[in-house]
Amino acid sequence: MPDDKSYGSSLFYTPVSALKGISTKRAAALRKLGIETWYDLLTWFPRGYEDWTPVSDPADLKNGLEQTFVASVSRKIQSSQRGRLSVQKTSLRMGNSAISAVWFNQPWLTNKLQPGNEYIFHGKIRRDGRFFSVQNPAFDPYDEAITMPSLKPLYPLTEGISQTMMRLWISTVIQSLKDRMPEPLPFWVRRDNKLCAADYAISKIHQPDDSEEADISRRRLAFEELFLVQAGLRLLKQQRLFSRVSRCVQLESAHQSQLETMIASLPFSLTGAQRRAIQEVLADMCLNRPMNRLIQGDVGSGKTVVAAAAMYVCALAGGQAVMMAPTSVLANQHYASLRSLLGNCGQDIILLTGQTKTAERRQVLSGIADGRYKLIVGTHALLEDRVVFDKLLLTVTDEQHRFGVRQRARLNKADEDQQYVPHNLVMSATPIPRTLGLILYGDLDISIIDELPAGRQPIETYTATSADQERVYALIRKMISQGRQAYVICPMIEDGEATELSSATGVYNNLAQNVFPEYKVGLMHGSLKPAAKDQVMQEFYDRKLDILVSTTVIEVGVDQPNAAVMVIENAERFGLAQLHQLRGRIGRGSHRSICVLISDSSDEIARERLKTLCHSQDGFEIAEKDLQLRGPGDFFGTRQHGLPVFKLANLYQDRDIIAEVSRSLDLLFERDPDLQESEHKNVMKVLGDRYGEAFSELAL
Ligand code: ADP
Ligand code: MG
């Protein structure tokens, strides 16, 4: 057999149609599940197991339970027709008890079940006094001398593919590939982490004798998956560090003191976490390797000033820095923040978005090209136009989950003609537990701002129903009379098919005309023209609006410290993490802030989720609770992050494994950074075979 220790070998890529019983039609059904080769079948992991441990005594058969029992067939199967239904019947004998068995539309059973023979049956029991019956039981031949595995895998299926077929095909493939599974994990990694071998794991995850074997195998395979993906990310990071050059930011002592002066001129003093983050960023930028750092901090933790400090230092050193935002609303917002943070520092700050008028744009672009402008804020327009920088030292991107890894990579190439890549700083408020960050941001260094500015008032959060409407309006009125502003957030834009949902436009009309005719109410939603959006936001910043009715466009980064009340309609429609982000738009000043979550949902879980927000202000805690209640799903958006999709590993439940993987990879890369030693070569090989495509995209 040629080179069959790798996935490159033809055997693993044998098309499924080479298996007995796989017709063109079934092959097409399998393709819908993404199964085309033997390898795909091997890694089609069970979603659970069915327990086929037989009960030993008929007395243990319980009405309504799905159970397994061994019985002999008493007489030949009788097949009869009832209208369009064919019915197969027989009687089974277990000890002294008779169990009547019935199947529907399975005429072939008459030859399959032989009177006098023993079989093991599995099905839902009906018991009425001393009468037992079972409908449509599954069965296998039974031989006392052969021990049968008591757990049967349950596979995710699609129409036209039965559990029995899937079990048979997968077990055939396991037989054919026995002892040929490649082993990417070095022996010492398996020893340190007590992991079973690849061959054992693959066969036992499909065919465990007991639940312990299934667990051992699952743990090993999840470990392998996380190990390979994380190793790939580390290699990427290494490659970026060593194959590309950034200009070091030359920090003279004069610059240090100018930075201190800037910090001292802020209307607040920095938190310890902010100082630490700034130090980490400066240290990175003073090297000639590109910084790739993530600043992660809950909403309101003050990430912007960290970015501002980094940008300022670049300007002092004679270079340029850009801050990118996903929307023009946010770009405007950042522009305003930077001006207020750095306004007295003698540096021009300029804004470039899709709305920048042609004449102005020409002037801005030429100023960027000749180095006159050093601090630049913008949207994707900065990427799309071929903006030529004079000496770009730093890019800052906000809310990286909106950009995705690929765009992040592209930004780094903005300077490709000029041979240097800029340093890269990413800010994110997505609350991801640290271990998960190692995966999702495996190619970045992370600074965590885990401290909120002092004196922050907690945001009082309450749940309410539409019956409380008048009280909610009274609250808004009271806040506005004290000089505050209010947000009203709605999940949808237009009255569409889901008429029970408040639409932003409908709510706006009602509030502006009927409820608050004395106040100025603004409307903000995704389908407004960019210029109109900017205008509404500007009016809200300038306090020309008392109330802003908005969809979730407002979610990220918008900062008006005077806004102190937020009402969220149909709150059950939002994810908790999203509600937390939304709520973070208030409580940014020193005012007492109140958030009201309106929901008429009677769903128990929905109500409990909302209650979580009333009790916690901690983004991490909220995210965890959300996961617990909702299940992981694609919460962490691995797809969005451009990462390979995990077949087995669960980023939430497998946090322990992620931590173990990280420890092993620390050792591995310390010992053998290029994975050149013979016992590590298979890591590279399998990584390439399995994830090569995904990583080559990431490496762009
Ligand atoms: P986020 O981390 O959500 O981006 P921002 O950087 O927008 O937070 O900061 C939120 C608000 O807190 C802003 O109004 C900012 O001026 C203010 N702020 C930032 N750092 C501090 C601090 N150390 N003390 C007091 N207020 C601060
Ligand atoms: Mg922000």
XYZ file of C-alpha atoms and ligand atoms in Angstrom:
728
model
C 0.000 0.000 0.000
C 1.638 3.296 -0.998
C 2.194 6.011 1.574
C -1.070 5.348 3.359
C -0.029 6.926 6.643
C -1.261 10.273 5.487
C -4.438 11.833 4.291
C -2.644 12.436 1.043
C -2.950 8.723 0.412
C -5.521 7.743 -2.128
C -7.221 5.368 0.279
C -8.561 8.117 2.517
C -9.866 9.910 -0.522
C -11.672 6.893 -1.950
C -15.085 8.160 -3.010
C -17.954 6.844 -0.910
C -19.559 5.347 -4.021
C -16.908 2.622 -3.844
C -18.769 1.189 -0.852
C -21.396 -1.501 -1.291
C -24.899 -0.101 -1.052
C -24.051 3.468 -2.023
C -26.029 4.227 -5.164
C -25.781 7.476 -7.096
C -28.854 8.674 -5.262
C -27.431 7.885 -1.846
C -24.078 9.385 -2.792
C -25.958 12.587 -3.636
C -27.730 12.501 -0.273
C -24.386 12.049 1.489
C -22.906 14.905 -0.485
C -25.560 17.134 1.029
C -24.027 16.327 4.392
C -20.589 17.152 3.029
C -19.588 13.481 2.890
C -17.767 12.529 -0.287
C -14.814 10.384 0.728
C -13.924 7.663 3.186
C -12.179 10.255 5.256
C -15.398 12.254 5.460
C -17.189 9.153 6.719
C -14.492 8.460 9.318
C -14.873 11.964 10.660
C -18.658 11.936 10.583
C -18.803 11.720 14.348
C -21.775 10.364 16.297
C -23.963 12.975 17.955
C -24.610 10.472 20.738
C -25.097 6.787 21.462
C -28.020 4.459 21.949
C -27.667 2.126 24.901
C -28.208 -1.491 23.875
C -27.502 -3.064 27.247
C -30.240 -5.713 27.463
C -32.509 -6.030 30.501
C -32.143 -9.468 32.018
C -35.674 -10.030 33.272
C -39.027 -9.345 31.581
C -40.103 -7.787 34.895
C -37.675 -4.943 34.132
C -39.484 -3.988 30.925
C -41.241 -0.718 31.654
C -44.179 0.782 29.848
C -43.158 3.711 27.639
C -39.383 3.218 27.938
C -37.042 2.553 25.060
C -35.329 -0.665 26.081
C -33.205 -3.531 24.839
C -33.935 -7.198 25.425
C -32.873 -10.586 24.094
C -35.674 -12.843 22.870
C -36.320 -15.693 20.505
C -38.786 -15.531 17.659
C -41.709 -17.877 18.410
C -43.240 -18.166 14.974
C -42.872 -17.142 11.386
C -43.571 -13.491 10.640
C -47.091 -12.876 9.364
C -47.387 -10.168 6.778
C -50.792 -8.651 5.997
C -52.135 -5.627 4.206
C -54.234 -2.927 5.856
C -55.163 -0.455 3.168
C -51.886 0.933 1.887
C -50.048 -0.201 4.968
C -48.388 -3.583 5.176
C -48.109 -5.014 8.660
C -45.615 -7.609 9.949
C -46.369 -9.416 13.164
C -44.861 -12.081 15.326
C -44.514 -13.141 18.909
C -41.236 -13.061 20.812
C -40.352 -15.147 23.841
C -38.249 -13.842 26.697
C -38.055 -16.279 29.635
C -41.641 -17.117 30.420
C -43.076 -13.990 28.908
C -44.423 -13.423 25.451
C -43.920 -10.081 23.739
C -45.879 -9.284 20.648
C -43.911 -7.425 18.020
C -45.261 -5.441 15.118
C -43.607 -3.586 12.226
C -45.028 -1.506 9.432
C -44.030 -1.591 5.768
C -41.084 -3.943 6.239
C -42.177 -7.036 4.238
C -38.555 -8.193 3.859
C -38.572 -9.054 7.587
C -40.332 -12.330 6.858
C -37.055 -13.802 5.603
C -34.856 -11.981 8.023
C -36.227 -13.122 11.387
C -36.106 -16.912 11.683
C -38.359 -18.712 14.181
C -36.355 -20.379 16.945
C -33.388 -17.979 16.648
C -32.384 -15.420 19.264
C -32.079 -11.739 18.498
C -31.365 -8.628 20.482
C -34.205 -6.114 20.104
C -34.357 -2.408 20.854
C -37.568 -0.407 20.893
C -40.277 1.306 22.855
C -42.040 -1.052 25.228
C -45.774 -1.112 25.876
C -46.952 -2.948 28.896
C -50.508 -3.537 29.927
C -50.626 -5.773 32.987
C -49.063 -9.022 31.822
C -49.175 -8.141 28.119
C -46.020 -6.818 26.502
C -45.690 -5.384 23.054
C -43.121 -3.496 21.033
C -43.515 -1.521 17.803
C -40.944 -1.305 15.013
C -38.061 -2.565 17.149
C -34.542 -2.548 15.666
C -32.686 -5.823 16.081
C -29.460 -7.740 15.547
C -28.750 -11.482 15.608
C -27.701 -12.580 19.067
C -25.057 -15.097 20.032
C -24.285 -15.528 23.688
C -20.686 -16.416 22.901
C -19.994 -13.055 21.250
C -20.088 -9.953 23.404
C -21.838 -7.185 21.575
C -20.971 -3.538 22.054
C -23.694 -2.082 24.215
C -23.542 1.393 22.684
C -24.584 2.109 19.131
C -23.613 5.365 17.486
C -26.322 7.804 16.483
C -25.291 9.798 13.441
C -26.735 13.010 12.086
C -28.683 11.913 9.005
C -30.426 13.277 5.981
C -33.373 12.058 3.952
C -32.695 8.747 2.232
C -29.926 7.706 4.628
C -30.815 5.529 7.605
C -28.968 5.009 10.857
C -28.360 1.379 9.885
C -26.776 2.337 6.552
C -24.546 4.944 8.121
C -23.408 2.507 10.811
C -22.617 -0.145 8.253
C -20.676 2.129 5.901
C -18.652 3.726 8.652
C -17.813 0.401 10.193
C -16.708 -0.926 6.790
C -14.413 2.046 6.314
C -12.975 1.620 9.800
C -12.228 -2.026 8.974
C -10.523 -1.125 5.686
C -8.396 1.588 7.227
C -7.538 -0.247 10.416
C -4.104 0.720 11.772
C -3.603 3.261 9.041
C -4.748 6.390 10.837
C -2.019 9.028 10.754
C -0.832 10.060 14.203
C -0.194 13.817 14.227
C 0.317 14.040 17.989
C 3.931 13.513 19.081
C 4.316 10.687 21.560
C 5.344 12.983 24.411
C 2.217 15.103 23.914
C 0.052 12.010 24.177
C 1.949 10.829 27.223
C 1.783 14.203 29.008
C -1.916 14.590 28.346
C -2.866 10.932 28.719
C -4.311 10.643 25.248
C -5.067 7.422 23.440
C -3.688 6.662 19.965
C -5.344 7.945 16.791
C -6.311 4.491 15.528
C -7.956 3.519 18.767
C -9.776 6.849 19.046
C -11.252 6.770 15.563
C -12.513 3.233 15.867
C -13.797 3.640 19.434
C -15.586 6.907 18.951
C -17.732 5.089 16.415
C -17.872 1.733 18.159
C -17.281 2.089 21.891
C -17.849 -0.839 24.224
C -18.857 1.517 26.978
C -19.240 5.215 27.608
C -15.746 5.493 29.055
C -14.204 4.370 25.782
C -16.367 6.881 23.947
C -15.240 9.673 26.282
C -11.552 8.780 26.024
C -11.783 8.755 22.249
C -13.718 11.968 21.985
C -11.264 13.764 24.242
C -8.340 12.588 22.171
C -9.910 13.634 18.873
C -11.055 17.022 20.170
C -7.557 17.570 21.513
C -6.113 16.705 18.099
C -8.413 19.112 16.328
C -7.656 21.987 18.678
C -3.964 21.129 18.655
C -3.682 21.280 14.888
C -5.677 24.476 14.462
C -3.855 26.233 17.255
C -0.494 25.018 15.954
C -1.441 26.404 12.548
C -2.290 29.779 14.055
C 1.002 29.880 15.910
C 2.912 29.066 12.778
C 1.087 31.887 11.018
C 1.989 34.256 13.781
C 5.620 33.181 13.634
C 5.659 33.561 9.910
C 4.262 37.080 10.140
C 6.796 37.971 12.797
C 9.815 36.675 11.005
C 9.058 37.213 7.370
C 7.872 40.783 7.576
C 9.408 43.955 8.822
C 7.876 46.980 10.435
C 9.564 50.231 11.078
C 10.325 50.546 14.753
C 8.767 53.544 16.321
C 11.746 55.462 17.648
C 10.628 56.591 21.062
C 12.849 59.423 22.201
C 12.604 60.629 25.752
C 11.040 63.860 24.509
C 8.227 61.786 23.014
C 7.765 59.946 26.279
C 7.247 63.178 28.113
C 4.938 64.541 25.429
C 2.874 61.382 25.808
C 2.797 61.889 29.583
C 1.664 65.469 29.031
C -1.134 64.282 26.773
C -2.218 61.731 29.356
C -2.077 64.316 32.116
C -4.274 66.660 30.094
C -7.095 64.108 29.868
C -10.175 64.895 31.950
C -9.645 61.607 33.803
C -6.767 59.517 35.040
C -6.045 56.239 33.325
C -6.891 52.950 34.945
C -4.073 50.549 35.720
C -5.283 48.281 32.950
C -5.186 51.110 30.415
C -1.627 52.021 31.430
C -0.554 48.415 31.160
C -2.087 48.092 27.714
C -0.379 51.274 26.523
C 2.987 49.988 27.798
C 2.500 46.669 25.979
C 1.607 48.423 22.760
C 4.577 50.789 22.925
C 6.959 47.941 23.673
C 5.665 46.073 20.611
C 5.954 49.071 18.328
C 9.541 49.724 19.291
C 10.592 46.485 17.619
C 11.096 46.069 13.910
C 8.698 43.141 13.772
C 5.047 43.847 13.146
C 2.863 44.160 16.199
C -0.364 42.185 15.998
C -2.112 42.978 19.232
C -5.679 42.722 20.371
C -6.971 45.086 23.015
C -9.874 43.293 24.567
C -12.081 45.074 27.058
C -15.710 45.256 27.994
C -17.839 48.099 26.660
C -16.870 51.342 28.343
C -13.531 50.028 29.605
C -11.789 52.802 27.666
C -10.042 51.175 24.744
C -10.079 54.274 22.568
C -7.587 56.175 24.656
C -5.118 53.278 24.399
C -5.367 53.456 20.628
C -5.104 57.235 20.730
C -1.895 57.053 22.742
C -0.378 54.602 20.271
C -1.366 56.774 17.321
C -0.039 59.892 18.970
C 3.341 58.294 19.579
C 3.546 57.320 15.903
C 2.884 60.916 14.896
C 5.525 62.173 17.315
C 7.986 59.765 15.755
C 7.236 61.294 12.365
C 5.033 58.500 11.025
C 1.358 57.978 10.300
C -1.389 56.029 12.020
C -4.865 55.177 10.775
C -7.920 54.164 12.713
C -10.437 52.125 10.738
C -14.108 51.651 11.501
C -16.664 49.328 9.939
C -19.271 52.061 9.422
C -19.167 55.754 8.712
C -21.165 56.416 11.874
C -18.386 54.839 13.870
C -15.674 56.537 11.882
C -17.263 59.871 12.687
C -17.496 58.857 16.284
C -13.827 57.898 16.462
C -12.913 61.091 14.723
C -14.746 63.050 17.406
C -13.153 60.990 20.205
C -9.649 61.391 18.834
C -10.161 65.101 18.492
C -11.265 65.388 22.057
C -8.423 63.191 23.333
C -5.624 64.583 21.142
C -7.091 67.937 20.140
C -4.542 69.962 22.098
C -1.535 68.049 20.925
C -0.762 70.104 17.864
C -1.532 67.325 15.367
C -4.090 67.515 12.593
C -6.609 64.711 12.693
C -8.417 63.994 9.450
C -11.398 61.940 8.398
C -11.810 59.954 5.183
C -15.038 58.092 4.483
C -17.247 57.260 1.533
C -18.938 60.632 2.043
C -15.837 62.749 1.850
C -16.509 65.146 -1.033
C -14.292 64.896 -4.098
C -12.414 68.161 -3.695
C -11.777 67.564 -0.039
C -10.835 63.974 -0.732
C -8.200 65.066 -3.223
C -6.727 67.415 -0.691
C -6.833 64.782 2.067
C -5.227 62.146 -0.135
C -2.402 64.427 -1.138
C -1.852 65.376 2.495
C -1.661 61.697 3.410
C 0.764 61.034 0.565
C 3.161 63.824 1.464
C 3.034 63.066 5.175
C 1.383 66.300 6.236
C -1.438 64.330 7.852
C -0.333 61.865 10.433
C -3.498 60.924 12.274
C -6.144 59.516 9.972
C -9.591 58.115 10.720
C -11.690 56.335 8.128
C -13.865 53.528 6.891
C -13.248 50.864 4.304
C -12.826 53.723 1.881
C -9.305 53.750 3.222
C -8.843 50.233 1.899
C -10.695 50.596 -1.324
C -9.094 53.713 -2.659
C -5.497 53.149 -3.265
C -4.502 55.467 -0.539
C -0.783 56.105 -0.633
C 0.775 56.707 2.716
C 3.977 58.537 3.324
C 5.145 56.481 6.259
C 2.430 54.323 7.747
C 3.444 52.966 11.131
C 0.206 51.766 12.642
C -3.290 50.608 11.756
C -5.981 50.428 14.399
C -9.161 48.483 13.701
C -12.213 48.516 15.894
C -14.454 45.561 16.623
C -12.465 43.027 14.734
C -15.306 40.529 14.545
C -16.904 42.826 12.014
C -13.851 42.865 9.850
C -12.809 39.281 9.960
C -9.358 37.892 9.778
C -9.056 38.266 6.084
C -9.667 41.937 5.989
C -7.292 42.327 8.852
C -4.672 40.578 6.783
C -5.407 42.817 3.841
C -4.933 45.938 5.872
C -1.488 44.747 6.673
C -0.686 44.746 3.027
C -1.812 48.317 2.526
C 1.804 49.274 2.506
C 3.072 46.444 0.347
C 4.789 48.615 -2.235
C 6.764 50.178 0.488
C 8.218 46.950 1.780
C 7.168 47.515 5.381
C 3.965 46.320 6.972
C 2.451 48.598 9.584
C 1.967 47.599 13.196
C -1.536 46.427 13.835
C -3.773 47.053 16.797
C -7.249 45.556 17.071
C -9.866 46.605 19.608
C -12.680 44.280 20.573
C -15.441 44.318 23.143
C -16.576 40.793 22.360
C -16.443 39.043 25.696
C -14.520 35.890 25.010
C -13.038 33.928 27.883
C -9.248 33.883 27.768
C -8.836 30.276 26.754
C -11.114 30.840 23.793
C -9.149 33.900 22.824
C -6.183 31.589 22.353
C -8.085 29.934 19.537
C -10.027 32.775 18.006
C -7.141 35.185 18.228
C -4.409 32.572 18.177
C -2.328 34.651 15.809
C -2.525 37.810 17.935
C -1.030 38.949 21.218
C -3.678 40.030 23.678
C -3.886 42.895 26.163
C -6.910 42.693 28.384
C -8.494 45.759 29.947
C -10.209 44.142 32.862
C -10.932 47.230 34.904
C -13.658 49.812 34.417
C -12.905 53.496 35.005
C -13.516 54.496 38.594
C -16.801 56.100 39.551
C -18.808 54.351 36.860
C -22.370 53.947 37.925
C -23.660 50.475 37.305
C -26.422 50.538 34.709
C -29.655 49.732 36.498
C -31.423 47.208 34.327
C -35.059 46.155 34.559
C -37.395 43.939 32.610
C -40.865 45.153 31.702
C -43.795 44.255 29.472
C -45.750 46.466 27.110
C -48.330 46.830 29.892
C -45.743 49.005 31.672
C -45.561 51.405 28.733
C -46.853 54.475 30.563
C -44.318 54.046 33.342
C -41.532 53.667 30.822
C -42.605 56.877 29.067
C -42.710 58.632 32.436
C -39.149 57.501 33.109
C -37.952 58.877 29.772
C -39.743 62.150 30.453
C -38.134 62.453 33.848
C -34.649 61.783 32.480
C -35.048 64.312 29.690
C -36.320 66.916 32.125
C -33.045 66.440 33.992
C -31.141 67.201 30.805
C -30.401 63.631 29.732
C -30.975 61.931 26.381
C -32.621 58.597 25.630
C -32.254 55.683 23.250
C -35.149 53.505 22.136
C -33.879 50.376 20.367
C -35.984 48.174 18.067
C -35.087 44.938 16.392
C -36.539 45.544 12.934
C -36.732 48.371 10.443
C -40.004 48.148 8.553
C -43.334 46.610 9.435
C -42.808 43.422 7.512
C -44.205 39.957 7.792
C -43.559 39.898 11.526
C -46.086 42.570 12.393
C -45.966 41.867 16.112
C -42.480 43.322 16.157
C -42.130 46.977 16.836
C -40.484 48.511 13.863
C -38.163 51.411 14.310
C -40.155 53.530 11.916
C -43.452 52.718 13.591
C -42.077 53.405 17.041
C -40.513 56.619 15.817
C -43.782 57.876 14.343
C -45.689 57.045 17.460
C -43.185 58.607 19.851
C -42.601 61.727 17.782
C -46.268 62.448 17.038
C -48.280 60.993 19.893
C -46.203 60.380 22.964
C -43.477 63.024 23.018
C -44.616 65.844 20.710
C -42.778 68.273 22.985
C -39.389 66.587 22.430
C -37.110 66.192 19.461
C -37.019 62.601 18.316
C -34.583 61.203 15.737
C -34.604 57.979 13.717
C -31.623 55.859 12.842
C -31.595 52.607 10.883
C -29.474 50.608 8.502
C -31.194 51.601 5.283
C -30.705 55.346 5.741
C -28.217 56.908 3.340
C -24.799 57.308 4.972
C -25.031 61.089 4.924
C -28.421 60.948 6.643
C -26.999 58.612 9.281
C -24.133 60.957 9.955
C -26.514 63.852 10.294
C -28.728 62.064 12.817
C -25.728 60.996 14.865
C -24.299 64.480 14.766
C -27.587 65.907 16.042
C -27.583 63.386 18.853
C -23.989 64.254 19.790
C -24.829 67.942 19.662
C -27.791 67.256 21.949
C -30.196 68.572 19.349
C -32.157 65.342 19.767
C -33.667 64.219 23.051
C -34.591 60.741 21.942
C -32.954 58.546 19.341
C -35.028 55.663 18.004
C -32.665 53.191 16.423
C -32.084 49.677 15.247
C -28.909 47.902 16.265
C -26.852 50.104 13.938
C -26.136 51.928 17.156
C -24.609 48.875 18.777
C -20.924 49.441 18.420
C -18.843 52.155 19.882
C -21.302 55.035 19.820
C -20.483 57.336 22.677
C -22.713 60.080 24.033
C -22.066 60.261 27.787
C -25.155 62.397 28.262
C -27.438 59.532 27.200
C -28.665 57.903 30.378
C -31.711 55.864 29.538
C -32.201 53.076 27.050
C -35.400 51.228 26.285
C -35.059 48.032 24.264
C -38.198 46.754 22.538
C -38.703 43.007 21.944
C -35.597 42.376 23.963
C -36.016 38.607 23.689
C -35.054 38.890 20.024
C -31.481 39.839 20.846
C -28.588 37.753 22.055
C -27.498 38.563 25.602
C -24.048 39.591 24.528
C -25.627 41.949 22.020
C -27.950 43.407 24.649
C -24.949 43.953 26.857
C -23.168 45.785 24.042
C -26.245 47.879 23.381
C -26.655 48.722 27.030
C -23.024 49.802 27.085
C -24.084 52.905 25.105
C -25.398 54.369 28.364
C -23.719 54.611 31.741
C -20.752 56.268 30.066
C -20.935 59.457 32.050
C -21.426 60.164 35.724
C -25.219 60.152 35.507
C -27.499 57.543 36.931
C -28.355 55.284 33.989
C -31.297 52.992 33.444
C -31.914 50.306 30.857
C -35.386 48.807 30.398
C -35.753 45.516 28.557
C -39.258 45.204 27.191
C -40.505 41.762 26.370
C -43.908 40.110 26.258
C -42.406 36.690 25.721
C -43.767 34.059 28.069
C -40.909 31.724 27.244
C -39.233 30.640 30.465
C -35.695 30.616 29.081
C -36.107 33.947 27.322
C -37.173 35.546 30.584
C -34.321 33.977 32.498
C -31.831 35.234 29.925
C -33.089 38.778 30.314
C -32.939 38.496 34.103
C -29.228 37.714 33.775
C -28.673 41.224 32.492
C -30.464 42.716 35.475
C -28.047 40.956 37.803
C -24.734 41.259 36.016
C -22.641 43.986 34.434
C -19.822 41.663 33.516
C -19.603 40.865 29.807
C -17.750 37.602 30.365
C -20.232 36.336 32.897
C -23.116 37.307 30.633
C -21.613 35.571 27.632
C -21.161 32.389 29.645
C -24.705 32.468 30.920
C -25.969 33.031 27.406
C -24.075 29.983 26.215
C -25.403 27.877 29.036
C -28.951 28.829 28.198
C -28.717 28.812 24.443
C -26.076 26.192 23.781
C -22.975 27.139 21.856
C -24.164 27.184 18.245
C -22.026 29.485 16.203
C -21.882 31.984 19.037
C -18.187 32.555 18.692
C -18.512 32.716 14.949
C -15.477 30.643 14.033
C -16.619 30.865 10.445
C -16.741 34.613 10.665
C -13.248 34.604 12.071
C -12.081 32.700 9.031
C -11.068 29.704 11.112
C -11.644 26.107 10.071
C -14.914 24.702 11.355
C -14.469 22.232 14.180
C -16.002 18.827 13.642
C -15.776 17.716 17.220
C -14.260 20.315 19.493
C -16.648 22.671 21.220
C -14.983 25.958 22.046
C -17.129 26.470 25.077
C -17.307 23.032 26.638
C -13.744 22.084 25.791
C -12.052 24.986 27.513
C -10.045 22.589 29.684
C -8.739 20.838 26.620
C -7.892 24.177 25.007
C -5.760 25.045 28.023
C -3.983 21.669 27.867
C -3.367 22.118 24.174
C -1.862 25.540 24.798
C 0.538 24.194 27.387
C 1.714 21.443 25.062
C 2.149 23.868 22.193
C 4.218 26.190 24.386
C 6.599 23.288 24.975
C 6.543 22.186 21.377
C 7.391 25.586 19.920
C 10.004 26.223 22.543
C 11.762 22.977 21.687
C 11.305 22.956 17.954
C 9.969 26.250 16.561
C 9.919 25.106 12.938
C 8.595 21.623 13.716
C 11.580 20.077 11.970
C 12.409 17.245 14.374
C 11.365 13.869 13.064
C 8.824 13.228 15.789
C 7.170 16.556 14.954
C 7.103 16.284 11.198
C 3.722 14.633 11.204
C 2.186 17.710 12.850
C 3.108 19.728 9.778
C 2.068 17.025 7.395
C -1.400 16.420 8.806
C -1.901 20.138 9.346
C -1.218 20.694 5.671
C -3.370 17.775 4.516
C -6.296 18.694 6.643
C -6.245 22.453 7.040
C -3.891 23.586 4.325
C -6.591 25.330 2.373
C -8.105 27.126 5.337
C -4.736 28.366 6.515
C -3.535 29.499 3.147
C -6.544 31.818 3.099
C -5.703 33.108 6.545
C -2.127 33.684 5.528
C -3.077 36.119 2.756
P -14.751 51.366 24.857
O -13.746 50.502 25.526
O -16.138 50.842 24.972
O -14.354 51.717 23.446
P -14.325 54.154 25.236
O -12.897 54.185 24.901
O -15.282 54.648 24.217
O -14.758 52.702 25.702
O -14.525 54.923 26.613
C -15.793 55.047 27.190
C -15.939 56.378 27.903
O -15.144 56.379 29.067
C -15.478 57.532 27.057
O -16.373 58.594 27.262
C -14.096 57.851 27.619
O -13.778 59.198 27.467
C -14.251 57.483 29.076
N -13.030 57.016 29.725
C -12.038 56.282 29.170
N -11.069 56.007 30.084
C -11.475 56.565 31.253
C -10.912 56.632 32.576
N -9.757 56.055 32.864
N -11.627 57.274 33.504
C -12.814 57.850 33.227
N -13.385 57.844 32.013
C -12.742 57.202 31.027
Mg -15.006 51.643 21.518
